[in-house]
XYZ file of C-alpha atoms in Angstrom:
490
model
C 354.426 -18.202 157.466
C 358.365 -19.341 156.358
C 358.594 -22.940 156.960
C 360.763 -24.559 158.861
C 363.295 -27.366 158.767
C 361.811 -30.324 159.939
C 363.995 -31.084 162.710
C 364.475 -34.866 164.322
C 366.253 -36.616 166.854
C 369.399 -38.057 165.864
C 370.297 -39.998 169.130
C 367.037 -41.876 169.413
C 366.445 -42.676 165.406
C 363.716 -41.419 164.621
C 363.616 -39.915 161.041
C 361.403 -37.183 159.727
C 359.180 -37.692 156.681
C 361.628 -38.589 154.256
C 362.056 -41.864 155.882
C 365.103 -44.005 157.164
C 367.632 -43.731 154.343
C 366.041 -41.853 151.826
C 368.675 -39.864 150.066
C 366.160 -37.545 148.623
C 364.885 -36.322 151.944
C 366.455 -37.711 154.594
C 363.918 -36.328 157.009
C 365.194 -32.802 157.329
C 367.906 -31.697 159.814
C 368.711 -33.708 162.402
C 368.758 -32.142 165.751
C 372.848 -33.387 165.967
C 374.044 -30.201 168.146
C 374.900 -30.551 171.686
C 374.692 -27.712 174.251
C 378.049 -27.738 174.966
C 378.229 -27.294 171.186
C 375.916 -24.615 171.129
C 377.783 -22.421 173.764
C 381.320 -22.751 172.466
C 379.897 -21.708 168.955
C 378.290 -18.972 170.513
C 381.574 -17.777 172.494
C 383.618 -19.090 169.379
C 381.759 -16.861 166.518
C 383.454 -13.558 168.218
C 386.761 -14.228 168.052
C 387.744 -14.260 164.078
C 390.826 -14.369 162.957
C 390.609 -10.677 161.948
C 390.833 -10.042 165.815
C 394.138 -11.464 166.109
C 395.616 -10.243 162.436
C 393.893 -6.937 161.714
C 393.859 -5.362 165.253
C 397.542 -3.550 164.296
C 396.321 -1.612 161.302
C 393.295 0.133 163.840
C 395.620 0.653 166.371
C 397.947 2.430 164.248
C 395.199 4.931 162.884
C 393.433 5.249 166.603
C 395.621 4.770 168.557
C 394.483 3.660 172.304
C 391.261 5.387 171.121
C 390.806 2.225 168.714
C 389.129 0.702 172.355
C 385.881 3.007 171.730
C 386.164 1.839 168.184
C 385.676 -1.524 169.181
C 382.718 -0.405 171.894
C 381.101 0.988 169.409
C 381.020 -1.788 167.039
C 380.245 -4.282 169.822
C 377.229 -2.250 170.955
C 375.807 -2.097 167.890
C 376.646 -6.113 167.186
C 374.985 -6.603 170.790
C 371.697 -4.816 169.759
C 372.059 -6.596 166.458
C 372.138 -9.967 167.961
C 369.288 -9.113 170.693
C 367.169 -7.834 167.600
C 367.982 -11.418 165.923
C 367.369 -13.199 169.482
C 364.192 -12.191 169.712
C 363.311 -13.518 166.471
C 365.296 -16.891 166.318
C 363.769 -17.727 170.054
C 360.241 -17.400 168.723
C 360.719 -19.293 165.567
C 364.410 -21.039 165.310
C 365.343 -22.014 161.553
C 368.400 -22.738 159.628
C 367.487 -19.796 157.223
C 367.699 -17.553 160.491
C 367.281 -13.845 159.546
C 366.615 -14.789 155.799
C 363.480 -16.498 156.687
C 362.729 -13.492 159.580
C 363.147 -11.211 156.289
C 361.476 -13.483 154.319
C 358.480 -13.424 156.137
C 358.502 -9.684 157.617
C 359.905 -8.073 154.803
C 358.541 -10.081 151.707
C 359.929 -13.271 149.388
C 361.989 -10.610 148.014
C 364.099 -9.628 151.451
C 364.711 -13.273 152.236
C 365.732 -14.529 149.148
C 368.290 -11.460 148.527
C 369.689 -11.097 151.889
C 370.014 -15.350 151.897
C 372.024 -15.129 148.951
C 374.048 -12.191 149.341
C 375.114 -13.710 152.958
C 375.705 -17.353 151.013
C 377.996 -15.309 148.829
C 379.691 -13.669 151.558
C 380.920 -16.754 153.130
C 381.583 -18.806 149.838
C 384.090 -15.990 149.643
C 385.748 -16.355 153.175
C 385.953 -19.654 152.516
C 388.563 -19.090 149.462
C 390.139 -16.241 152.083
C 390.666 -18.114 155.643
C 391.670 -21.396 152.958
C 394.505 -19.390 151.586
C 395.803 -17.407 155.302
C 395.640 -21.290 156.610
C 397.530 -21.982 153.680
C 400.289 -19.075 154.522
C 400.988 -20.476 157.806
C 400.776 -24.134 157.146
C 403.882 -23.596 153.928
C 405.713 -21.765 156.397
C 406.044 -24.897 158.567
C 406.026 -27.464 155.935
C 407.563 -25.580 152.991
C 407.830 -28.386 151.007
C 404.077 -28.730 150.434
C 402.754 -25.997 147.920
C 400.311 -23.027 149.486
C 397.735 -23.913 146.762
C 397.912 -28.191 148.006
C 397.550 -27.031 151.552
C 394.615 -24.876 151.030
C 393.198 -27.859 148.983
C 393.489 -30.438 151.791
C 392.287 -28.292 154.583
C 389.208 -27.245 152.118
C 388.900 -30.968 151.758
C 389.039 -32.139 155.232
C 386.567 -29.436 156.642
C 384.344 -30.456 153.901
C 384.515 -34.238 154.811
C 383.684 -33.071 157.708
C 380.680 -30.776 157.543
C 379.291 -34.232 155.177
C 379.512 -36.809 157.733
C 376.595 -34.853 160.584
C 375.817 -31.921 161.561
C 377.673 -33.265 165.346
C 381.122 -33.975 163.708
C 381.022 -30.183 162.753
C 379.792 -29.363 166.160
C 383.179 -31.462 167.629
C 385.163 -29.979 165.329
C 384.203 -26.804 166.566
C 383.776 -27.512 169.815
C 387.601 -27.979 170.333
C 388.813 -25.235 167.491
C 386.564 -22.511 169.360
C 388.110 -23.887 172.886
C 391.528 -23.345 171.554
C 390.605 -19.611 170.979
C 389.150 -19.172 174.237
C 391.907 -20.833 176.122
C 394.511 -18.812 174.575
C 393.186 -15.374 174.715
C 391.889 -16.275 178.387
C 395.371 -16.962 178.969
C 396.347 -13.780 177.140
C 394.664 -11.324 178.979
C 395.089 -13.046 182.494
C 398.673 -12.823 181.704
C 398.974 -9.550 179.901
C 396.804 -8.202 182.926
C 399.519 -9.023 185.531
C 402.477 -7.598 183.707
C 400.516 -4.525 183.226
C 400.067 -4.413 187.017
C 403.320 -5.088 187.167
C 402.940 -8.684 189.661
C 404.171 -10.971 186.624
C 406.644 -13.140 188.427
C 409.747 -13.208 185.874
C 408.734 -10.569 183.762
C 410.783 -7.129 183.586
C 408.616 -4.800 181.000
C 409.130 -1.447 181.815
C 407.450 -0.255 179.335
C 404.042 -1.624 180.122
C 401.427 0.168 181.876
C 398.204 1.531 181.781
C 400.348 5.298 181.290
C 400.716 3.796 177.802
C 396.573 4.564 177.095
C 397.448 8.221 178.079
C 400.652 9.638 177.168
C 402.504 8.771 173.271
C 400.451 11.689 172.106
C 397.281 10.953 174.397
C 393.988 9.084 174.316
C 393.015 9.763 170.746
C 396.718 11.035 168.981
C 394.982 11.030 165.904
C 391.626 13.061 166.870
C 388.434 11.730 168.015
C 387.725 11.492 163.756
C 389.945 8.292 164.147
C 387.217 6.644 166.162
C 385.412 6.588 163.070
C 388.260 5.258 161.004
C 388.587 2.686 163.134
C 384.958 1.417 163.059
C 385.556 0.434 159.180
C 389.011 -1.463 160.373
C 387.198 -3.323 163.122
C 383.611 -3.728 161.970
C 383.951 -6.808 159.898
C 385.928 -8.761 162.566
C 382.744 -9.309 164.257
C 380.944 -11.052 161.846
C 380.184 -14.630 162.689
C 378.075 -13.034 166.082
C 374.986 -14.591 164.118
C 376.169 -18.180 163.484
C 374.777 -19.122 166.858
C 371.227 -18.200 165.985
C 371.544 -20.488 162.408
C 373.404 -23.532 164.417
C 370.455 -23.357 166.984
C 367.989 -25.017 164.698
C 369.714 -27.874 165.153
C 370.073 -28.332 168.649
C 368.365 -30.191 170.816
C 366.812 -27.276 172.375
C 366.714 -24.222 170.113
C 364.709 -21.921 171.883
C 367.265 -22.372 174.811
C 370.341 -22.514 172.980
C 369.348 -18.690 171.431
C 368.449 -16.921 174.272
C 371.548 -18.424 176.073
C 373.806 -16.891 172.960
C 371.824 -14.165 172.697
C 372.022 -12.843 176.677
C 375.641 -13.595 176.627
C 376.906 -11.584 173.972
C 377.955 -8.711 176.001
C 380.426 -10.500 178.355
C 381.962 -12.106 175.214
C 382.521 -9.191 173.246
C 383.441 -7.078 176.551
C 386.116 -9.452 177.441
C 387.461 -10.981 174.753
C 388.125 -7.860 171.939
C 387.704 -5.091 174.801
C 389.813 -6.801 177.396
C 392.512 -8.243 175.080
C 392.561 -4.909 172.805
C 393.183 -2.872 176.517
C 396.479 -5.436 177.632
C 397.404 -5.081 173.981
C 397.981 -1.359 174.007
C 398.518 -1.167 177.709
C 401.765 -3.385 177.173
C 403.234 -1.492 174.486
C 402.798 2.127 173.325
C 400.543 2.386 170.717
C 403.297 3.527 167.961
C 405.390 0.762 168.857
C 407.484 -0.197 165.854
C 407.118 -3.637 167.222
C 402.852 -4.078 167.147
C 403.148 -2.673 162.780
C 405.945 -5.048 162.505
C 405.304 -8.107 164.154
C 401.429 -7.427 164.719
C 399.393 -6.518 167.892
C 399.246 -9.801 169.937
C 402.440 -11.257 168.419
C 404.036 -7.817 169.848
C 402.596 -8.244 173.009
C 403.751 -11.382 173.914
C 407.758 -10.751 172.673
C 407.382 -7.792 175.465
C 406.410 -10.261 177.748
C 410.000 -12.058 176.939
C 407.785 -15.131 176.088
C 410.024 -17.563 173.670
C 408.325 -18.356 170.236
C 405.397 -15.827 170.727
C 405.361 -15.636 166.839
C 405.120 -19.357 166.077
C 402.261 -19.114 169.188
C 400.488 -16.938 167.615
C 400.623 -18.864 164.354
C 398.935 -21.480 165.582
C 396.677 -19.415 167.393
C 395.856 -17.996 163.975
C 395.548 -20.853 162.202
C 392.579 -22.232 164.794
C 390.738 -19.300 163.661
C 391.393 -20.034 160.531
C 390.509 -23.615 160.500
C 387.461 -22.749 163.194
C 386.050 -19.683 160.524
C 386.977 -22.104 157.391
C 384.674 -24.998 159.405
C 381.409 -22.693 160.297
C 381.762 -20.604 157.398
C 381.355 -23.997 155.415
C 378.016 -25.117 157.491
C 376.870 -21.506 157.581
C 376.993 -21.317 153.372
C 375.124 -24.839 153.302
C 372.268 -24.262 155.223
C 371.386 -21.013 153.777
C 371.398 -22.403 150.474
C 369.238 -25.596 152.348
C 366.929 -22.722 153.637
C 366.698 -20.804 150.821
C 366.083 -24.057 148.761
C 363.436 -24.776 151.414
C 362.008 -21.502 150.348
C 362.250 -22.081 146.945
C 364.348 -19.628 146.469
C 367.144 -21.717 145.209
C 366.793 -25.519 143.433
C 364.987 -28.097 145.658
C 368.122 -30.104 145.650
C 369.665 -27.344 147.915
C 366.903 -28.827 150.926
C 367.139 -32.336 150.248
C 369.375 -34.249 153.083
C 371.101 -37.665 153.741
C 369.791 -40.324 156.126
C 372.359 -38.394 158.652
C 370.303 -35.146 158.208
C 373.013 -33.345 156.073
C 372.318 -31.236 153.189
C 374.954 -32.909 150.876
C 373.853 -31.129 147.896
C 374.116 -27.091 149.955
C 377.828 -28.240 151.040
C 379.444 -29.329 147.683
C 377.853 -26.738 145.757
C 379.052 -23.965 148.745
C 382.484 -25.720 148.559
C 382.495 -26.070 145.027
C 381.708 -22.129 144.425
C 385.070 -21.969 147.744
C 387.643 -23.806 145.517
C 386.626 -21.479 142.371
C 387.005 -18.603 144.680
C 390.955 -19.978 145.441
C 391.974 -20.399 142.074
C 390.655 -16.686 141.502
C 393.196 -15.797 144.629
C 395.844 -17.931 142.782
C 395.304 -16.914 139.546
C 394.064 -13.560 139.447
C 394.453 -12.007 142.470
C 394.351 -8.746 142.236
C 391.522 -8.421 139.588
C 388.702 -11.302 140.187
C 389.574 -12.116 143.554
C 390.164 -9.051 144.749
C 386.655 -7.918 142.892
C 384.965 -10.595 145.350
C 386.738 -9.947 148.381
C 385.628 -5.448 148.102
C 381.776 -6.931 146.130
C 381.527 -8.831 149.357
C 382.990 -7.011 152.119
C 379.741 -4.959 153.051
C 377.614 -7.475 153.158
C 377.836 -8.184 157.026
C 376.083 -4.325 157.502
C 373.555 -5.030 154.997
C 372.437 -8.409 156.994
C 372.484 -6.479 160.004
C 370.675 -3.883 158.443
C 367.764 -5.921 157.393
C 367.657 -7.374 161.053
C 366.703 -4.123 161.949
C 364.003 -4.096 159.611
C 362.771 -7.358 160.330
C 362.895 -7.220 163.432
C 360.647 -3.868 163.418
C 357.691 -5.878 161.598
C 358.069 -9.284 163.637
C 357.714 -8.233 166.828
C 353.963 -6.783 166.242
C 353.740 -10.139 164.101
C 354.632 -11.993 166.906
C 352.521 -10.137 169.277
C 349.976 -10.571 167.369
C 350.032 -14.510 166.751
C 351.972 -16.010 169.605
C 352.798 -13.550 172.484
C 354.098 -16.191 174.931
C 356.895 -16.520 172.041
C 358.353 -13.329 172.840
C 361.044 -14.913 175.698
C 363.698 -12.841 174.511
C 363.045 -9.167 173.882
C 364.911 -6.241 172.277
C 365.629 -3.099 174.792
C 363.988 -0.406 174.221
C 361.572 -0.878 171.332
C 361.520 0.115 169.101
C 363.354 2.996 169.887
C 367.090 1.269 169.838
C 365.943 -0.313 166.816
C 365.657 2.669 165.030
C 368.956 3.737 166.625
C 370.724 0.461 166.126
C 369.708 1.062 162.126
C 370.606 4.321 161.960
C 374.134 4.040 162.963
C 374.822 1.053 160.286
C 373.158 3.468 157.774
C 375.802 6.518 159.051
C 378.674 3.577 158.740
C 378.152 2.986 155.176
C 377.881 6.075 154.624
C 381.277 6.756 156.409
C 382.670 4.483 153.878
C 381.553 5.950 151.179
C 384.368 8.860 152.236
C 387.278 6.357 153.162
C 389.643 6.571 150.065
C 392.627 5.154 152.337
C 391.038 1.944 153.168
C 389.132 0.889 150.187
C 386.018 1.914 151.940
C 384.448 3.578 149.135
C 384.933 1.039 146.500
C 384.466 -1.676 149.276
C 380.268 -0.003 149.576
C 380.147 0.595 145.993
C 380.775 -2.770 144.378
C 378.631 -4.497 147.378
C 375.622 -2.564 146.769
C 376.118 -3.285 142.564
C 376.012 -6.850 143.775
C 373.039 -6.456 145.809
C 371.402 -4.366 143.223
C 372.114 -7.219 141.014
C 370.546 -10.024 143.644
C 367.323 -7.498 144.146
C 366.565 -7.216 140.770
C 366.703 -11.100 140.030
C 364.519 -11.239 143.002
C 362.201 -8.917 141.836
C 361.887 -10.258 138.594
C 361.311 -13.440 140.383
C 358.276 -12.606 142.296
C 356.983 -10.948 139.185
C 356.966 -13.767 137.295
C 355.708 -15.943 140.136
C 353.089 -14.010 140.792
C 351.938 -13.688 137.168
C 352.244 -17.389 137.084
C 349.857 -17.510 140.125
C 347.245 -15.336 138.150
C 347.644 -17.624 135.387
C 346.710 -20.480 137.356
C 343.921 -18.971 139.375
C 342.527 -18.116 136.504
C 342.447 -21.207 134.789
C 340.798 -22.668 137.807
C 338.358 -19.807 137.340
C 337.716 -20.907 133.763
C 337.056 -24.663 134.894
């Protein structure tokens, strides 16, 4: 069975086996998250930054369609995350659906799926570092892009090193921010689209705007598909929840809490927001390819500054995505060092219960990543951006998978386990698996939006990670041979 962090109780003091103080060990992982914590990080990891930036691009190409573009994505994120639910609730670990793989699938599953998902992030890092970056010059032009993605890299990474609770704060209020302001977005947007905004005189909003400009779907119903490959990588961060929740103080609860409430979030904060987006303005408004969806929406409201509102919006999501993406790199490479599949250093913590060693080598591997943006942009940067872009359909992918195996695992060893369970098995399983499999295949067709070369150079990295994994084992197991027989010999 995959180990699994040895979790203690930071409030009352007592330390793991590692001992007070010991740098080496540390005890493990502290159990440092609060539930309050726990369920903005949950409601938090939806809302990306891609919601409020990229949104423009798939309404242009679906038009009001673009809505069962994002249905579609969030059903299949939804069975995704129940898949994962069911697995974190029965045995909650850092390593999350790594160690699931690791132990359904084989060493080999774990160890490439952990790494390909550390490399993901150490690449968003360099990404959301350089948009905060954008934003931050724009209102303090005097301080170069490349210093201000330095000292918010910095500062999140300080951080992530004092406890696993400071990032849980930090969180706390950057995910709040989101939630507050698209709450308010949507409440507001609503009313002017029912036309009862008090002070508001937008004529051209209305839900007439989802039918008429050329109809539901001006594009055809083949733009639903389109818009699946715009949308479907705004959504990643749904599993950050399930990661975070072996460090809470009640993991079991904390998943199936974030795992049952995915629907409403993804229902009401891309659905609902997406609907008052193109509800307030027709969707081949000059305005929403312009100015962007949201920033769009709120100038037809006749609100002052919507643009500089939305820039800060932004930048929370930035700063919130920069923050969990950091913690979400480390303790993969913790788990994965755990595993041994990555140097023991990786799983060694402070007397705080923080891997020090998983967060400066996942920051280190971040700032490399921004001097690629800086200094090669459109060759080794933009290399890791496309090599990394599938990787959040390969992870869900290999839920699938898992998740196929565990349950008659878990059946098997520890039925009473099984508090959360996926719909349906394993029939939407199959389904849920089958529709990321038609995706990337999809993509493999999109010439327009880099799709193609976006699945190609991801699965040359993975192919890469397998075979060093497979080699791996090899040796490992040959090594094992050795050794049993040399015992035999004795």
């Amino acid at each position: 069975m995959t180990s699994q962090p040895t979790l203690t109780k930071a409030e009352n003091g007592h330390e793991g086996p590692g001992g007070p103080g010991d740098p080496g060990s540390g005890g493990g992982l502290h159990a440092g998250l609060k539930n309050r914590h726990l369920s903005m990080i949950a409601i938090g990891g939806v809302i990306g930054a891609g919601l409020f930036v990229g949104s423009s691009s798939g309404i242009a190409t679906a038009g009001p369609g673009i809505l069962l573009s994002y249905a579609l994505v969030g059903t299949l994120v939804v069975l995704v995350m129940r898949m994962l639910g069911e697995m974190s609730a029965a045995n909650p670990t850092s390593g999350s659906f790594s160690a699931h793989a690791d132990r359904a699938l084989g060493r080999w599953a774990g160890f490439s799926i952990g790494w390909l998902y550390w490399f993901f992030w150490v690449v968003v890092l360099a990404v959301e570092a350089t948009a905060g970056a954008v934003i931050l010059e724009g209102w303090i032009p005097s301080v170069p892009q490349w210093a201000w993605a330095l000292i918010v890299m910095v500062v999140l990474t300080g951080t992530n090193l004092v406890s696993v609770g400071s990032y849980g704060e930090f969180e706390f209020w950057f995910a709040g921010i989101k939630v507050v302001a698209i709450a308010a977005f949507i409440v507001v947007g609503g009313l002017a689209v029912f036309g009862v905004l008090p002070g508001v005189d937008s004529e051209q909003a209305g839900l007439s705007n989802l039918t008429e400009h050329g109809g539901f779907l001006p594009n055809g119903p083949g733009a639903i598909l389109t818009g699946v490959l715009l949308v479907v990588f705004s959504f990643m961060g749904s599993e950050i929840a399930t990661l975070a929740a072996g460090e809470s103080e009640d993991p079991q609860r904390a998943v199936t809490k974030s795992t049952n409430s995915i629907i409403w979030r993804i229902g009401v904060f891309y659905l609902g927001s997406i609907l008052v987006v193109v509800s307030l303005l027709p969707w081949d408004s000059k305005a929403i390819a312009e100015k962007g969806s949201y920033v769009a929406a709120l100038d037809s409201l006749g609100i002052a500054h919507a643009g500089q509102i939305m820039n800060f919006i932004v930048l929370t999501s930035v700063l919130s995505c920069l923050n969990s993406g950091l913690y979400t790199a480390s303790r993969m490479a913790f788990s994965l060092g755990q595993r041994g599949d990555a140097p023991k250093a990786f799983a060694k913590t402070t007397s705080r219960g923080v891997p020090r060693t998983a967060i400066l080598v996942s920051v280190v591997f971040g700032f490399v990543a921004v001097f690629f943006n800086y200094k090669f942009p459109d060759s080794v940067f933009l290399f890791l951006v496309n090599s990394s872009g599938a990787v959040a359909l390969f992870v869900w992918l290999v839920i699938c998978f898992s998740q196929l195996r565990m349950r008659k695992i878990i059946q098997a060893e520890a039925p009473e386990k099984l508090v959360v369970k996926m719909w349906l098995y394993p029939y939407l399983t199959w389904a849920a698996a089958a529709l990321i499999v038609f995706v990337l295949g999809y993509m493999l067709t999109d010439t327009e939006h880099d799709g193609r070369k976006t699945v190609l150079l991801s699965l040359l990295v993975a192919a890469v990670v397998l075979a060093i994994a497979f080699v791996r084992q090899k040796l490992g197991a040959g090594e094992e041979q050795r050794e049993q027989e040399a015992v035999t010999a004795d």
